[in-house]
XYZ file of C-alpha atoms in Angstrom:
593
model
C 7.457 -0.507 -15.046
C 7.378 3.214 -14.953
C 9.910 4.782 -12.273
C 9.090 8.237 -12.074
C 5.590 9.845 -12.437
C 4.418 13.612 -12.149
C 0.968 14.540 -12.597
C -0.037 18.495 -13.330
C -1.562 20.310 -11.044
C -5.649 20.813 -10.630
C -5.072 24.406 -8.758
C -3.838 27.770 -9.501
C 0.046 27.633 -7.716
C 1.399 29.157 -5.686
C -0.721 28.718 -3.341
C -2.319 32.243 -2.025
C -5.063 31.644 0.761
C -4.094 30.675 4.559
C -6.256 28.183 6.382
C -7.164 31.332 8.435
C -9.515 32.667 6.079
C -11.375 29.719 5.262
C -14.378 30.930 7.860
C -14.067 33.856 6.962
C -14.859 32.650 2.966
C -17.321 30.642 4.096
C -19.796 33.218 6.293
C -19.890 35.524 3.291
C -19.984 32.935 0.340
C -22.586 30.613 2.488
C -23.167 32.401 5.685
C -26.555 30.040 6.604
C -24.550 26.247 5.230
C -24.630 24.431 7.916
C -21.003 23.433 8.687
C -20.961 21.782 11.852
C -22.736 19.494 14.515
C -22.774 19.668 18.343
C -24.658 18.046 20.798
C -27.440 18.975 22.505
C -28.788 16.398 25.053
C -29.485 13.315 23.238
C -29.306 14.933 19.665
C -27.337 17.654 17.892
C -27.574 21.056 16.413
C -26.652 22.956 13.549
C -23.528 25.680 13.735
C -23.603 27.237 10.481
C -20.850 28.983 8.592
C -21.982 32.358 10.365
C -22.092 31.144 13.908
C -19.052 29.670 13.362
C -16.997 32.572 11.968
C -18.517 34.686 14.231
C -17.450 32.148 17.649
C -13.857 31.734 15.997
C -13.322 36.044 15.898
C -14.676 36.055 19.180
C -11.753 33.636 20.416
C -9.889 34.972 18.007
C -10.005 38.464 20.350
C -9.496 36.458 23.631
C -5.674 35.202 22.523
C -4.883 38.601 21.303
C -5.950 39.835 24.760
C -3.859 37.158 26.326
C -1.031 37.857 24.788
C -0.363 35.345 21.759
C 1.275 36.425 19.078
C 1.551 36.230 15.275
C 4.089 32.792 14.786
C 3.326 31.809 18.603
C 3.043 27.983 18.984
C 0.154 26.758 21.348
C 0.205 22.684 22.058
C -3.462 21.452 22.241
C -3.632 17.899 24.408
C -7.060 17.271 24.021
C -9.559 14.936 22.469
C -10.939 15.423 19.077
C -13.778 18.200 19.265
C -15.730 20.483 18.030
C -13.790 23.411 20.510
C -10.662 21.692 19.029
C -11.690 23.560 15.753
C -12.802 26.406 16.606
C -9.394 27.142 18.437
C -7.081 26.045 15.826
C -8.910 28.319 13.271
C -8.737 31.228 16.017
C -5.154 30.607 15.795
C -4.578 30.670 12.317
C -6.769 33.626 12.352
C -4.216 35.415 14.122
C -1.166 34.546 12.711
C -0.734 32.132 15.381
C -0.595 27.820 15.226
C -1.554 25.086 16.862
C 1.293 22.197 18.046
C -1.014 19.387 18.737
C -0.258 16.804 21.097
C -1.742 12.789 21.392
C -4.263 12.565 24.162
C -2.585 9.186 24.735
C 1.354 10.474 24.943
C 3.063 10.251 28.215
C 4.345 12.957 30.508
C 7.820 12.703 29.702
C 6.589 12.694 25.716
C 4.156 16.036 26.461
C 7.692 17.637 28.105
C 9.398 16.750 25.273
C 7.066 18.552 22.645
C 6.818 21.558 24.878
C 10.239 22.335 25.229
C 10.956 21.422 21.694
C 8.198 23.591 20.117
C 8.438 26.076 22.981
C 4.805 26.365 23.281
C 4.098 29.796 24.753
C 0.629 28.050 26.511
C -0.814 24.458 26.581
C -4.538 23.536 26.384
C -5.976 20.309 28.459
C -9.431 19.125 28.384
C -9.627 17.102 31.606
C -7.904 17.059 34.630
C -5.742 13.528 33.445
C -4.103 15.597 30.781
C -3.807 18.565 32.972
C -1.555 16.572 35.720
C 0.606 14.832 32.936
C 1.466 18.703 31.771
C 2.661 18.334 35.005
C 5.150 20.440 36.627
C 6.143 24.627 36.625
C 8.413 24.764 33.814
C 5.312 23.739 31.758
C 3.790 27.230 29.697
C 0.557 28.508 31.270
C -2.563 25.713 31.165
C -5.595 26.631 29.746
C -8.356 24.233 30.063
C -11.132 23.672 27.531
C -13.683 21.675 30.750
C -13.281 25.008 32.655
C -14.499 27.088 30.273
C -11.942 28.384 27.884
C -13.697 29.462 24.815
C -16.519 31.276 26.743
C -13.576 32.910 29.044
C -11.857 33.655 25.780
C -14.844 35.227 24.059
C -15.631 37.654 27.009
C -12.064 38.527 27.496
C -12.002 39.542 24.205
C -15.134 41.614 23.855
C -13.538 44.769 23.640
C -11.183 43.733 20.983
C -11.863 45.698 17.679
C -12.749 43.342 14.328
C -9.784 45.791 12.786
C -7.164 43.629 14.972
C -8.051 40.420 13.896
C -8.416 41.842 10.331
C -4.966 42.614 9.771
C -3.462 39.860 11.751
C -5.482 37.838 9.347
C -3.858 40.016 6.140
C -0.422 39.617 7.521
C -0.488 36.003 7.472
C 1.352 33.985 4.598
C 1.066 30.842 2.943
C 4.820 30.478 4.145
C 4.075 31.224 7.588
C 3.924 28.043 9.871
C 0.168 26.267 9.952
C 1.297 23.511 12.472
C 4.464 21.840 14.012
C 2.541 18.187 13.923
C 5.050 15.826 15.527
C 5.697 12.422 14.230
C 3.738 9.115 16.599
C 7.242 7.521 16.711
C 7.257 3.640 16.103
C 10.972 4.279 16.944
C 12.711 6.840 18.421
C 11.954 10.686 19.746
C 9.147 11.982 17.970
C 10.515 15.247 15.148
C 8.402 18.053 14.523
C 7.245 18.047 11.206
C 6.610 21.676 10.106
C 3.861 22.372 8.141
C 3.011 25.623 6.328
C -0.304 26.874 5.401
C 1.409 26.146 1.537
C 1.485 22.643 2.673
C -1.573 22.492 4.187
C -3.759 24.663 1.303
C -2.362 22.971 -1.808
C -3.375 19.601 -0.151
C -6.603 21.163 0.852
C -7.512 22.440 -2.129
C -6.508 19.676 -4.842
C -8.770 17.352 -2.688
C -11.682 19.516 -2.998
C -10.894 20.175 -6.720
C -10.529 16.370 -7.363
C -12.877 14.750 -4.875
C -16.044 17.357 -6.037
C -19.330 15.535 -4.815
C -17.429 13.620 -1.713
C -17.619 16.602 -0.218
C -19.709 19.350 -1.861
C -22.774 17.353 -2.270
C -25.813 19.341 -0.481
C -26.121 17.241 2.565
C -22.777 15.887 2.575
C -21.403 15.401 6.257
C -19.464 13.250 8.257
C -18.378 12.005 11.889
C -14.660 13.119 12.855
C -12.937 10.600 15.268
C -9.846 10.539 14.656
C -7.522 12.108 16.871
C -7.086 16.335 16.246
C -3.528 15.855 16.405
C -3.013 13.194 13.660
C -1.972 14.705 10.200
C -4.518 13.093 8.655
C -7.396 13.828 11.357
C -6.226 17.572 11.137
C -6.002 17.728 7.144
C -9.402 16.223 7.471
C -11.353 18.945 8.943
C -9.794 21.573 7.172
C -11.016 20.007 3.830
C -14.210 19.623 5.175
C -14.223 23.354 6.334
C -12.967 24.071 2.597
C -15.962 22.070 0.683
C -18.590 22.765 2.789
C -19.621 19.307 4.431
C -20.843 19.788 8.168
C -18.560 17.348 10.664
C -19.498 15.992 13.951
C -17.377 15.141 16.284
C -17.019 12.015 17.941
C -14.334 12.458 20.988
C -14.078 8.663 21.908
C -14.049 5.837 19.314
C -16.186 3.802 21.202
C -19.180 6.640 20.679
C -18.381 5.844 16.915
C -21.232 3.566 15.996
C -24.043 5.246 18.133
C -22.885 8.359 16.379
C -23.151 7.412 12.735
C -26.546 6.368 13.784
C -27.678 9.286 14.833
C -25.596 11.642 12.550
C -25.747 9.569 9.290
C -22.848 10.133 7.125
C -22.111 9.838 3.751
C -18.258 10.170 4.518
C -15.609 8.864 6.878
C -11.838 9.334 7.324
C -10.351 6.473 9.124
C -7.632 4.230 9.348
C -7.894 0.500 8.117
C -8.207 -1.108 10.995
C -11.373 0.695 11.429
C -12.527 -0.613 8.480
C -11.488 -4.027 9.485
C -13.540 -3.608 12.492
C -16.613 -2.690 10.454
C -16.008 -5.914 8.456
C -15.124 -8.031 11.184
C -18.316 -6.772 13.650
C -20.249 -7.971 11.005
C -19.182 -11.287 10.611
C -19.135 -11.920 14.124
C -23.007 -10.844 14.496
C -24.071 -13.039 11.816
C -21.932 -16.227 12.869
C -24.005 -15.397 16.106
C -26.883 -15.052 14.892
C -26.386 -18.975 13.000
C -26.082 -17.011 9.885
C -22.385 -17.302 9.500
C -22.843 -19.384 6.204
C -24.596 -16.729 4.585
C -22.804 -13.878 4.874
C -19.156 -15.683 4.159
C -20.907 -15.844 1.078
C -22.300 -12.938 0.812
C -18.655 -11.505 1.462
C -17.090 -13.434 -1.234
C -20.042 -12.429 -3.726
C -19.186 -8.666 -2.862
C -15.029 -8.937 -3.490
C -15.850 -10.993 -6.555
C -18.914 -7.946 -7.723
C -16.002 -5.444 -6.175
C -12.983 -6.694 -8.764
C -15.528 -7.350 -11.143
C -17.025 -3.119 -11.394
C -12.701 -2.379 -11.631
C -11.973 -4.983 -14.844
C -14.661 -7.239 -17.133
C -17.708 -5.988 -15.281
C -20.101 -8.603 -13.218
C -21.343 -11.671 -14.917
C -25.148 -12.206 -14.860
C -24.702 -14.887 -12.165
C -22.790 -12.754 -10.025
C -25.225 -9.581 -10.642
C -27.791 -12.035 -9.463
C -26.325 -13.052 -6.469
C -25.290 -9.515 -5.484
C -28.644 -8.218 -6.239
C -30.156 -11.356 -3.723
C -27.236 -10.676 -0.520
C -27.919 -6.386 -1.545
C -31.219 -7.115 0.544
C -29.885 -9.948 2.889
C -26.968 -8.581 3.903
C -25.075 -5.406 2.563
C -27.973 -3.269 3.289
C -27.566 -4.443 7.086
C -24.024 -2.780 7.126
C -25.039 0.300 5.164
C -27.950 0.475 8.294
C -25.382 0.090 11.176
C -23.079 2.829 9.493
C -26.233 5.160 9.079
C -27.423 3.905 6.332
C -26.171 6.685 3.996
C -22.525 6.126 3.408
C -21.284 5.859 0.304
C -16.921 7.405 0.482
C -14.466 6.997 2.748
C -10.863 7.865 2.992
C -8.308 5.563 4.421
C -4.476 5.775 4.743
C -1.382 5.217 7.358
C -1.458 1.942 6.361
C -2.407 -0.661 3.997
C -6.540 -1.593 3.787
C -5.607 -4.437 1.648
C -7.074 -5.873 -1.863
C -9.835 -7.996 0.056
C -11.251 -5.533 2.121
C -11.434 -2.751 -0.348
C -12.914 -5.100 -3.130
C -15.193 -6.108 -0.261
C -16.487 -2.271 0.947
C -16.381 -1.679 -3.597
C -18.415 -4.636 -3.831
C -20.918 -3.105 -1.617
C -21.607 -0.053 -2.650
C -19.646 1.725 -0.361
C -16.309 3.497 -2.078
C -13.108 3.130 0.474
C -10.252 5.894 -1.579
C -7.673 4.779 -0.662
C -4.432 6.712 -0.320
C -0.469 7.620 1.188
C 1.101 10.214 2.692
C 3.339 10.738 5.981
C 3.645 13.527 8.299
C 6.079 14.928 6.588
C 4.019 14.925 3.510
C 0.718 16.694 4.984
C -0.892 13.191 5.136
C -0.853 13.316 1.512
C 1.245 11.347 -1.669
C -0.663 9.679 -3.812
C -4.362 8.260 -3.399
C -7.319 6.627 -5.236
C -10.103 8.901 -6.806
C -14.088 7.811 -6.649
C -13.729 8.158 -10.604
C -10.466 6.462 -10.748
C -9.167 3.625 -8.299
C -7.803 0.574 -8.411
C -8.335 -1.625 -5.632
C -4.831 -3.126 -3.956
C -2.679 0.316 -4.631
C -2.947 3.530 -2.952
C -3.241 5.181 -6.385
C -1.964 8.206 -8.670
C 0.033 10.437 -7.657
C -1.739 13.628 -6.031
C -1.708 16.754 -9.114
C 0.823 18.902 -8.651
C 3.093 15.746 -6.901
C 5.683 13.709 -8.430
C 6.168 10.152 -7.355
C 9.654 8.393 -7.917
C 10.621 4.963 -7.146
C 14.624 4.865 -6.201
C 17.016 2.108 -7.540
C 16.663 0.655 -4.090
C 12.828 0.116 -4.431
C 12.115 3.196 -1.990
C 9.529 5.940 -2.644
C 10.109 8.851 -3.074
C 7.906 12.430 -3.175
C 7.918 15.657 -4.267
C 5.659 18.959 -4.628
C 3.898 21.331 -2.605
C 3.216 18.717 0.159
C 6.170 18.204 1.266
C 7.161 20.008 4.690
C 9.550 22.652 5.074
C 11.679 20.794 7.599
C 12.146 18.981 10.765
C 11.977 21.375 13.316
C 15.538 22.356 15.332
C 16.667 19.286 13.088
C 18.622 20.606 10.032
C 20.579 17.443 10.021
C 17.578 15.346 9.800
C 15.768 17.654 7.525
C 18.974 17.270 4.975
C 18.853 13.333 5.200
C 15.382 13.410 4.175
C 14.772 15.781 1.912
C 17.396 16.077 -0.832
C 18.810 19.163 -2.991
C 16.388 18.547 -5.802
C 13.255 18.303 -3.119
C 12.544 14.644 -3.244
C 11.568 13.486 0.430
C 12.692 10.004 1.053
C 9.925 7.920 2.662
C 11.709 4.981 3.828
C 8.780 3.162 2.403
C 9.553 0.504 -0.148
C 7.034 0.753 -3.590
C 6.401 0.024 -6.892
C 4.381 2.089 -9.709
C 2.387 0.534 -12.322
C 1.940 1.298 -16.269
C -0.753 3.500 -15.460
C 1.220 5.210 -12.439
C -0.843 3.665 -9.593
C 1.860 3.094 -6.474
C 1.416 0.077 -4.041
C 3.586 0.073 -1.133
C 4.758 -3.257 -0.263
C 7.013 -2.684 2.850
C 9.161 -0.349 4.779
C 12.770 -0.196 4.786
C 13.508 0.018 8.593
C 10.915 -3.657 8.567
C 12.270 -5.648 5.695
C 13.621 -9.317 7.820
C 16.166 -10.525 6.472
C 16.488 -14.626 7.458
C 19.671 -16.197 8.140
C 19.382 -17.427 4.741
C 19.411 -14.297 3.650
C 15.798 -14.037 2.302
C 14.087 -10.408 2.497
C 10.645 -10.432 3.618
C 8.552 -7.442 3.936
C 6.148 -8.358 6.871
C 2.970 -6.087 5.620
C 1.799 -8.423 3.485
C 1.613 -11.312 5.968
C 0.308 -8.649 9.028
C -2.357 -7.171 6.530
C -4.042 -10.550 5.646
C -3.591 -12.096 9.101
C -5.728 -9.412 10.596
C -8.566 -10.019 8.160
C -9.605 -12.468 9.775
C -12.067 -11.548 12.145
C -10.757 -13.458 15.140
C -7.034 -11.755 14.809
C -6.484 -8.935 16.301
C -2.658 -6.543 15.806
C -0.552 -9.338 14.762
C 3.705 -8.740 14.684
C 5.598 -11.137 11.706
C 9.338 -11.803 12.681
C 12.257 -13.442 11.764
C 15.328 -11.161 11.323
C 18.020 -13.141 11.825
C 16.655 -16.184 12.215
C 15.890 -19.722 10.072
C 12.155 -18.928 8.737
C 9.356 -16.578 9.272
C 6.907 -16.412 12.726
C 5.090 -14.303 13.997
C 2.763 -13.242 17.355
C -0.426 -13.264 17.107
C -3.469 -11.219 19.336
C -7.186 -11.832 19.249
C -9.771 -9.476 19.219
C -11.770 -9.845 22.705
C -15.382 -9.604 20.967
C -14.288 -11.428 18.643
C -13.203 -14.170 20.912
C -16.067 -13.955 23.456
C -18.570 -14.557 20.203
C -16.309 -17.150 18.895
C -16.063 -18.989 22.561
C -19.898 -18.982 22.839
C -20.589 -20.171 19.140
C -18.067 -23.143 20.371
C -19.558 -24.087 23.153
C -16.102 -22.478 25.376
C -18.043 -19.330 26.875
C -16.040 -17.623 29.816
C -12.302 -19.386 28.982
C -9.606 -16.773 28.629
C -7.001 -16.902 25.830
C -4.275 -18.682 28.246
C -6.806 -20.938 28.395
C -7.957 -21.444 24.927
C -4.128 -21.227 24.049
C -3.859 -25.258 22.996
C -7.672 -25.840 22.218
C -7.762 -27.779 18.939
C -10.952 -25.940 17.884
C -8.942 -22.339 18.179
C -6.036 -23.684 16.358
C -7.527 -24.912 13.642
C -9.133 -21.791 13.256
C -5.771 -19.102 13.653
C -4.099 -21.647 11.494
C -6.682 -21.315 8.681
C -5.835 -17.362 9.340
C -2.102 -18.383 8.731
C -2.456 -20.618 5.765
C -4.601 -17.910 4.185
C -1.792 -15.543 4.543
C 0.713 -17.891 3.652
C -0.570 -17.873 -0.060
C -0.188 -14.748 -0.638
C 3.779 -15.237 -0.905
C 6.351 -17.576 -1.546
C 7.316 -20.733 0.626
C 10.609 -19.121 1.755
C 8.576 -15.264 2.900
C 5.786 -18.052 4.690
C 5.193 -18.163 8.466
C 6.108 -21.748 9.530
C 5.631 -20.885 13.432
C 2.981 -18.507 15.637
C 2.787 -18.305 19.132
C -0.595 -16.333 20.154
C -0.170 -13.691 23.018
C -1.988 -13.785 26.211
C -1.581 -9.731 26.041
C -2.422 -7.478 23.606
C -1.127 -4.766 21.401
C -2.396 -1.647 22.174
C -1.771 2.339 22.303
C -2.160 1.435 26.677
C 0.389 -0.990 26.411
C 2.843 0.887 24.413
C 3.038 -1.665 21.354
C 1.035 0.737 19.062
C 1.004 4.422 17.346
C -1.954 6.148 17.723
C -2.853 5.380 14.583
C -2.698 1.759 15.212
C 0.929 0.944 13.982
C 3.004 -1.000 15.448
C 6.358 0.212 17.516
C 8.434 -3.400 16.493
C 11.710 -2.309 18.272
C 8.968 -2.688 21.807
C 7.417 -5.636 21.001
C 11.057 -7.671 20.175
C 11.839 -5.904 23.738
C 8.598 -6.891 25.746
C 8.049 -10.035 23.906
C 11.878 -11.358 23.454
C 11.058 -14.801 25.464
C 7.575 -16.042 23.177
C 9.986 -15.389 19.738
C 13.061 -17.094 20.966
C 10.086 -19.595 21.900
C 8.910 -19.468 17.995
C 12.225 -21.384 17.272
C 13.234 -23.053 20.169
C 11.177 -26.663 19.194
């Protein structure tokens, strides 16, 4: 097993440009691309690379007239938009950066990142965010539903182009690009700084390595995750860098209506929205009586998907592929526009069903790894080079190292310049020779492809002293379409449980299909029918490891796990230390009969 991998870069370093100057590039390289979406009453419309340099100077001229200057942080609270991009490249175009804020996070967690980053202003898009702000030691409020970019660009009109010019110049790829601060499943978020170094070298190498994903002539793609996730943000810059024109999709429920009418060929997203893809699926043909058919169909795809990654497909299973192509897969490819072909995925694991699955398809899923503190970036699968089950190679220019302990560890260009007004935390984490220690527990392969198979701060230990990294359990559990965020414990204790949620459509579909339409889950809690079915869920899991790592118990929740309810990260991890808090009575329960 190799320990330590480094891969050469696929870029010129150091790193030169600023994120700043991407529209810039882009207006005189491609002034008519088109390079983004907006709506328009029931459709969109086109913003190309001119329009859009020429609306991000124009803001550009409206901070310089209200005073922001070169290094000034200014939080965004917002939901993902397209005004959300045209003022963090006004910022960078000035010197200045954006500290972006969850539209979910609470008022005392918006007070905290204010005072921390000392934001010199704070932009809102509704009048919710705007009263969480809350009180007069908050920096001015600038509101993007009254009116702030047009109020911006007319404020600004008698700004020369000279003053944005050399701000622009001035900036450095050492200067800050964003303070992005950590979702915290435990403790007060840090501030991971990020410079436009980070940020460009990630940037960059993805375009370099990624080519057609994103330079494709009619490449685009619907941006829903949130603005101020590392991953959403790193996102839209590398679109901005390749050239594919982004939409933007504010709530996650507009998702599917907008990859209708937009039609992607890419995505960024987080497993579980992939699991949701799956899952919708299967529940719409089990409705439809056609349940039988497409469990096969799924098992004919993961067996096609492992098949195109080893041997190659037998004639059988080309057949049979070829047969639920037209039954079924090209029903999925319809719902999701019916032009999708990549997708990126990280902050947590898709799994090696799933991804053979979306492989088996047609549909390629890269998957990769990176934290916060690593610009969203580590390691990660290439079209031309994956291998379903790891989050692949490490990124050129990276190193990847596994410590004696099992935990990964990363190094390059990536990785941040510190925590901000942390030094102390910033020195555990990063050591002298620039490895940043995840806290993620790994393992590379002979050919250098990583899989992560736990965390450090989650390994359960049972009173017998068995270590059991829950992932593995949690990942298949919630394959199952019926099982929603699912929590494995057992620290401490004689075996292995775990809490399990359902997914409300999932449920509803399941209930009518059963004959049980309008029971709630209290009330489906003992129903033989249900159980059978969860414990199938369970058992399927349970194979996947060893007696001793198996869950022997589950109790399923009458609540569920949600960003509302404090149980999960905004990007859909859980916070375990609040669920062992909240939901101390159903585990002692687990092991109490």
């Amino acid at each position: 097993m190799s320990r330590e991998l480094e891969v050469p870069a696929a870029i010129d370093l150091p790193v030169t440009a600023t994120a700043g100057g991407i529209p810039g590039d882009n207006a005189r390289t491609r002034p008519d691309h088109p390079m983004y979406l907006i709506r328009s009453g029931d459709g969109w419309t086109d913003v190309t690379a001119r329009e859009f340099n020429d609306q991000v100077r124009a803001v550009a001229k409206g901070l310089v007239t209200r005073g922001v200057e070169a290094g000034a942080p200014v939080a965004i609270l917002a939901s993902t938009s397209y005004e959300w991009a045209v003022l963090d490249f006004a910022l960078w175009s000035i010197g200045a950066f954006a500290v972006p804020i969850y539209d979910s996070s609470s008022a005392e967690q918006i007070e905290w990142i204010l005072a921390d980053s000392a934001a010199t202003a704070v932009v809102v898009d509704t009048a919710n965010a705007a009263e969480r702000v809350g009180n007069g030691q908050a920096p001015p409020l600038w509101r993007f539903d009254e009116g702030l970019l047009a109020a911006l660009r007319e404020e600004g009109a008698h700004v020369e182009d000279a003053v944005i010019d050399q701000r622009l110049a001035a900036a450095s790829p050492q200067d800050i690009a964003t303070i992005v601060y950590t979702s915290g499943t435990t403790g007060r978020p840090r501030g991971c700084v990020l410079t436009h170094e980070n940020l460009m070298f990630v940037v960059q190498t993805l375009v370099a390595t990624t080519g057609p994903v994103v330079t494709t002539p009619g490449a685009r793609t619907v941006m829903f995750l949130p603005t101020a996730h590392v991953l959403g943000r790193g996102a839209q810059v590398y679109c901005a860098l390749g050239g594919m024109q982004v939409a933007h999709c504010p709530k996650p429920a507009q998702l599917p209506a907008d990859m209708l009418t937009v039609r992607p060929t890419f995505l960024v997203g987080v497993p579980r929205i992939f699991e949701k893809i799956f899952n919708a699926a299967q529940q719409k043909a089990h409705a439809q009586g056609k349940g039988r058919i497409f469990e096969r169909a799924a098992k004919v795809a993961m067996e096609y998907g492992r098949a195109t990654h080893a041997q190659g497909p037998s004639l059988r299973l080309r057949a049979e592929h070829f047969l639920f192509s037209r039954l079924v897969y090209s029903r999925i490819h319809a719902a999701a526009g019916g032009q999708l072909r990549f997708a990126i995925t990280g902050g947590a694991s898709l799994g090696e069903r799933l991804g053979s699955f979306f492989a088996g398809i047609g549909m390629t899923v890269m998957e990769g790894y990176g934290l916060t503190e690593t610009t969203a970036s580590g390691t990660f699968n290439r079209a031309d080079n994956s291998r379903i089950g790891t989050v692949g190679q490490p990124m050129p220019g990276t190193a990847v190292r596994i410590a004696d302990d099992g935990e990964v560890w990363l190094r390059g260009p990536h990785v941040m310049a510190r925590y901000h007004n942390n030094p102390a935390a910033t020195a555990a984490a990063i050591d002298s020779d620039g490895w940043f220690h995840t806290g993620d527990i790994g393992a590379l392969d002979m050919d250098g492809f990583l899989q992560i198979t736990g965390r450090q701060k989650e390994i359960i230990v049972t009173s017998g002293g068995k270590n059991v990294a829950p992932a593995v359990l949690q990942d298949r559990m919630q394959a199952h379409n019926l099982i929603g965020p699912t929590m494995v414990v057992g620290e401490g204790r004689p075996f292995i449980g775990a809490l399990l949620t359902l997914e409300p459509d999932a449920l509803a579909a399941w209930a009518v299909a059963n004959k049980k339409s309008g029971r709630t889950v209290a009330e489906l809690r003992d129903d033989p029918d249900l159980h059978a079915e969860i414990q199938a869920a369970v058992d399927d899991a349970n194979a996947a490891v060893s007696r001793a790592e198996s869950i022997r118990s589950w109790r399923l929740l009458d609540a569920d796990f949600t960003e509302t309810s404090g149980h999960l990260t905004p990007t859909q991890k859980l916070k375990r230390e609040v669920v062992v808090k909240d939901f101390a009575i159903e585990i002692d329960a687990l092991y109490s009969s």
